[in-house]
Coordinates of C-alpha atoms in Angstrom, one line a residue:
X1 CA 25.4 -74.6 56.0
X2 CA 24.4 -76.7 59.1
X3 CA 21.3 -77.0 60.9
X4 CA 20.4 -77.9 64.1
X5 CA 17.1 -80.1 64.8
X6 CA 14.7 -81.1 67.6
X7 CA 11.1 -82.8 67.0
X8 CA 9.3 -83.7 70.4
X9 CA 6.1 -86.2 69.8
X10 CA 3.5 -86.8 72.5
X11 CA 0.7 -88.7 71.6
X12 CA -2.2 -90.3 73.9
X13 CA -3.7 -94.3 72.9
X14 CA -6.4 -96.2 74.7
X15 CA -4.9 -99.7 73.7
X16 CA -1.8 -101.2 72.3
X17 CA -1.1 -99.9 68.8
X18 CA 1.6 -100.5 66.2
X19 CA 3.2 -97.3 64.8
X20 CA 5.0 -96.3 61.8
X21 CA 7.2 -93.7 62.5
X22 CA 9.7 -91.5 60.1
X23 CA 11.1 -88.6 61.1
X24 CA 15.0 -89.1 60.9
X25 CA 16.8 -87.2 58.7
X26 CA 18.1 -89.0 55.9
X27 CA 21.6 -90.0 54.9
X28 CA 22.2 -89.0 51.4
X29 CA 25.2 -87.6 49.2
X30 CA 24.3 -83.6 49.4
X31 CA 23.4 -84.0 53.1
X32 CA 25.8 -85.5 56.6
X33 CA 24.3 -86.2 59.3
X34 CA 27.2 -84.9 62.5
X35 CA 25.3 -85.7 65.5
X36 CA 21.9 -88.0 66.2
X37 CA 19.8 -89.3 69.0
X38 CA 16.5 -90.7 69.1
X39 CA 14.4 -91.1 71.9
X40 CA 11.2 -93.4 72.2
X41 CA 10.5 -93.6 76.1
X42 CA 9.5 -96.6 77.5
X43 CA 8.0 -97.9 74.0
X44 CA 8.3 -101.3 72.6
X45 CA 9.5 -103.2 69.4
X46 CA 11.2 -101.3 68.2
X47 CA 12.7 -102.0 64.7
X48 CA 13.9 -100.1 61.1
X49 CA 13.2 -100.5 57.6
X50 CA 14.2 -98.8 54.4
X51 CA 11.7 -96.3 53.4
X52 CA 10.5 -95.1 50.0
X53 CA 13.5 -95.2 47.3
X54 CA 15.6 -96.0 50.1
X55 CA 15.4 -92.6 50.5
X56 CA 15.8 -92.8 54.9
X57 CA 14.8 -95.2 57.2
X58 CA 11.5 -95.9 59.0
X59 CA 10.8 -97.0 62.8
X60 CA 8.4 -99.7 63.5
X61 CA 6.9 -98.9 67.1
X62 CA 4.3 -101.1 69.4
X63 CA 3.6 -98.9 72.2
X64 CA 0.8 -99.5 75.4
X65 CA -0.7 -96.5 76.9
X66 CA 0.9 -93.6 74.7
X67 CA 4.0 -92.2 72.8
X68 CA 6.6 -89.5 73.9
X69 CA 9.7 -89.2 71.6
X70 CA 12.3 -86.6 71.1
X71 CA 15.1 -87.1 67.8
X72 CA 17.4 -84.2 67.5
X73 CA 20.3 -84.1 65.1
X74 CA 23.1 -81.4 63.9
X75 CA 23.1 -81.9 59.9
X76 CA 25.3 -80.1 57.2
X77 CA 23.6 -79.4 54.1
X78 CA 25.8 -79.3 51.1
X79 CA 23.6 -79.0 48.3
X80 CA 23.2 -76.7 44.9
X81 CA 20.5 -74.5 44.2
X82 CA 20.4 -74.5 40.0
X83 CA 17.7 -72.1 38.3
X84 CA 14.8 -74.4 37.5
X85 CA 14.1 -72.1 34.2
X86 CA 18.0 -73.9 33.0
X87 CA 17.0 -77.7 33.4
X88 CA 15.4 -79.6 30.8
X89 CA 12.8 -82.5 30.8
X90 CA 14.3 -85.8 29.4
X91 CA 11.4 -87.2 27.2
X92 CA 9.6 -89.9 29.3
X93 CA 10.5 -93.3 27.2
X94 CA 13.8 -92.7 28.2
X95 CA 13.0 -92.1 31.9
X96 CA 14.7 -94.6 34.3
X97 CA 12.6 -97.0 36.0
X98 CA 13.2 -95.0 39.1
X99 CA 11.2 -91.7 37.4
X100 CA 9.1 -93.6 36.0
X101 CA 6.4 -94.4 39.0
X102 CA 6.4 -90.6 39.4
X103 CA 4.9 -90.3 36.4
X104 CA 1.3 -91.7 37.5
X105 CA -1.5 -90.5 39.0
X106 CA -1.8 -91.0 42.6
X107 CA -4.5 -91.2 45.8
X108 CA -3.8 -87.9 46.8
X109 CA -2.2 -86.6 43.1
X110 CA -4.7 -87.3 40.4
X111 CA -2.5 -86.0 37.2
X112 CA -4.6 -87.0 35.0
X113 CA -7.9 -84.8 36.3
X114 CA -5.0 -81.6 35.4
X115 CA -4.3 -82.6 32.0
X116 CA -6.1 -79.8 30.1
X117 CA -5.7 -77.2 32.8
X118 CA -2.1 -77.8 32.7
X119 CA -2.1 -77.9 28.0
X120 CA -4.2 -74.5 28.7
X121 CA -2.4 -72.7 31.0
X122 CA 1.3 -74.4 30.9
X123 CA 1.4 -75.4 27.3
X124 CA 3.7 -72.5 26.5
X125 CA 6.2 -73.5 28.5
X126 CA 8.7 -76.7 28.9
X127 CA 10.9 -78.4 31.3
X128 CA 12.5 -76.5 34.8
X129 CA 10.4 -73.7 33.4
X130 CA 7.3 -75.0 33.2
X131 CA 7.9 -76.1 37.3
X132 CA 8.8 -72.7 37.6
X133 CA 6.0 -71.2 36.4
X134 CA 3.6 -73.6 37.6
X135 CA 4.9 -73.2 41.4
X136 CA 4.2 -69.4 41.5
X137 CA 0.9 -69.8 40.0
X138 CA 0.0 -72.0 43.4
X139 CA 2.8 -69.5 45.4
X140 CA 1.1 -66.5 44.5
X141 CA -2.4 -67.8 44.1
X142 CA -3.2 -70.3 46.8
X143 CA -3.3 -69.1 50.7
X144 CA -1.6 -70.7 53.4
X145 CA -4.0 -71.1 56.1
X146 CA -3.6 -73.5 59.0
X147 CA -6.4 -76.1 59.4
X148 CA -7.8 -75.5 56.6
X149 CA -7.5 -79.0 54.9
X150 CA -7.3 -82.3 56.8
X151 CA -5.9 -85.8 55.9
X152 CA -8.6 -86.7 52.9
X153 CA -7.8 -83.5 50.9
X154 CA -6.8 -84.1 47.5
X155 CA -5.1 -81.9 44.3
X156 CA -8.3 -81.2 43.2
X157 CA -9.7 -80.1 46.1
X158 CA -7.0 -77.7 47.0
X159 CA -7.2 -77.1 43.6
X160 CA -10.9 -76.0 44.0
X161 CA -10.6 -74.2 47.3
X162 CA -7.2 -72.5 46.1
X163 CA -6.1 -72.8 50.1
X164 CA -4.3 -75.0 52.4
X165 CA -1.0 -76.0 54.0
X166 CA 3.0 -77.4 52.4
X167 CA 1.5 -80.7 51.8
X168 CA -1.7 -79.4 50.2
X169 CA 0.6 -77.0 48.0
X170 CA 2.8 -80.1 47.3
X171 CA 0.2 -82.1 45.9
X172 CA -0.9 -79.5 43.3
X173 CA 2.5 -78.7 42.0
X174 CA 2.9 -82.7 41.6
X175 CA -0.3 -83.0 40.4
X176 CA 0.5 -80.7 37.6
X177 CA 4.2 -81.2 37.1
X178 CA 2.7 -85.0 36.2
X179 CA 0.3 -83.7 33.9
X180 CA 3.0 -82.2 32.0
X181 CA 5.1 -85.7 32.1
X182 CA 7.4 -84.3 34.0
X183 CA 8.3 -87.2 37.1
X184 CA 7.0 -85.5 40.7
X185 CA 7.5 -87.0 44.3
X186 CA 6.8 -85.4 47.5
X187 CA 9.3 -85.0 50.0
X188 CA 9.2 -84.4 53.8
X189 CA 11.6 -82.2 55.5
X190 CA 12.8 -79.6 57.9
X191 CA 13.7 -76.2 57.2
X192 CA 14.7 -73.3 59.5
X193 CA 12.3 -70.7 57.4
X194 CA 9.3 -72.6 57.9
X195 CA 6.6 -70.7 59.5
X196 CA 5.2 -71.7 62.2
X197 CA 8.6 -74.6 62.9
X198 CA 6.4 -78.0 61.6
X199 CA 6.9 -80.6 59.5
X200 CA 7.6 -79.4 55.9
X201 CA 6.6 -80.7 52.7
X202 CA 8.1 -79.7 49.4
X203 CA 8.5 -81.4 45.8
X204 CA 11.1 -83.2 44.0
X205 CA 11.1 -83.2 40.0
X206 CA 13.0 -84.8 37.6
X207 CA 15.2 -83.3 35.1
X208 CA 18.3 -83.0 32.9
X209 CA 19.2 -86.7 34.9
X210 CA 18.6 -86.1 38.6
X211 CA 16.0 -84.8 41.4
X212 CA 15.8 -81.1 41.6
X213 CA 13.9 -79.4 44.8
X214 CA 11.5 -77.2 44.6
X215 CA 8.8 -75.3 47.4
X216 CA 5.6 -74.0 46.1
X217 CA 4.9 -72.0 49.7
X218 CA 8.1 -70.1 48.8
X219 CA 9.1 -70.5 52.4
X220 CA 12.2 -72.6 51.8
X221 CA 15.4 -73.2 49.7
X222 CA 16.8 -76.6 48.0
X223 CA 20.0 -75.9 49.7
X224 CA 17.9 -74.9 53.0
X225 CA 16.1 -77.9 54.3
X226 CA 17.0 -81.5 55.5
X227 CA 15.4 -84.3 53.8
X228 CA 14.1 -87.5 55.5
X229 CA 11.8 -89.2 53.1
X230 CA 9.9 -89.3 49.5
X231 CA 6.9 -90.5 48.3
X232 CA 4.1 -90.5 45.8
X233 CA 2.2 -88.6 47.9
X234 CA 1.9 -87.7 51.7
X235 CA 0.5 -91.6 52.4
X236 CA 3.9 -92.4 51.9
X237 CA 5.8 -89.4 53.7
X238 CA 3.9 -89.5 56.6
X239 CA 5.9 -88.7 59.8
X240 CA 3.4 -91.0 61.7
X241 CA 1.1 -93.7 61.1
X242 CA -1.0 -95.0 63.1
X243 CA -2.9 -98.6 63.4
X244 CA -5.1 -98.0 65.8
X245 CA -6.6 -94.8 67.4
X246 CA -4.1 -92.5 68.5
X247 CA -5.0 -88.2 70.7
X248 CA -2.3 -85.5 69.9
X249 CA -1.3 -84.2 73.0
X250 CA 2.6 -82.2 71.7
X251 CA 4.1 -81.6 69.1
X252 CA 6.4 -79.7 68.2
X253 CA 9.9 -79.0 66.1
X254 CA 12.8 -76.6 65.9
X255 CA 15.3 -75.9 63.6
X256 CA 18.0 -73.5 63.8
X257 CA 20.6 -72.6 61.4
X258 CA 24.3 -72.7 62.9

């Protein structure tokens, strides 16, 4: 399938501010960029660096008075969507180095705090079947409520409140999977079925020797999302990280299947 994607950012700032931005789709074996433009207006001092695990790129920008960005791309997705329930987990002592770091607790995903809960509620299943049940448990028991969480909300806070947005749902699933000794990482992406349209967050879990996508909100499918980047949690996949105060003036994401 093909997606046409547009992202628009308009932020104000009172003084010169450095911005680290990651909004461009990653070039991957299962997604091919057909065309792409990134217009950063009059913003200066742009440079590119590799993103986490080499998935995608980040752009450094030095902004004077404001930031106006328009990104457009056409991308072709050719990704399988296997049934997670058929995939098995590897013993931790056989995991490759790229998966091991995603077993560990992180800033927003305190997986060590969920071990008793996971053993009690998901101890009867293993591997992909466990991840499937965890994702369904989150999807059916948590309310998707815009504005119900903030930049400091962690998996524990969302677990208690039982509400949040995509990043919060993803944090909980990551924490539960890691507590089950299944490597899990956060993925920023674009999807045509995301409501309201926005930058979206899903999860990748390491099963059967590779990374597999799962969306605990239920709004997207693995074969219908364009991956931007990956990381331990929201801190690693932020579309915009500012080193100074910024004010949101306008932001919009448009994703259309062609």
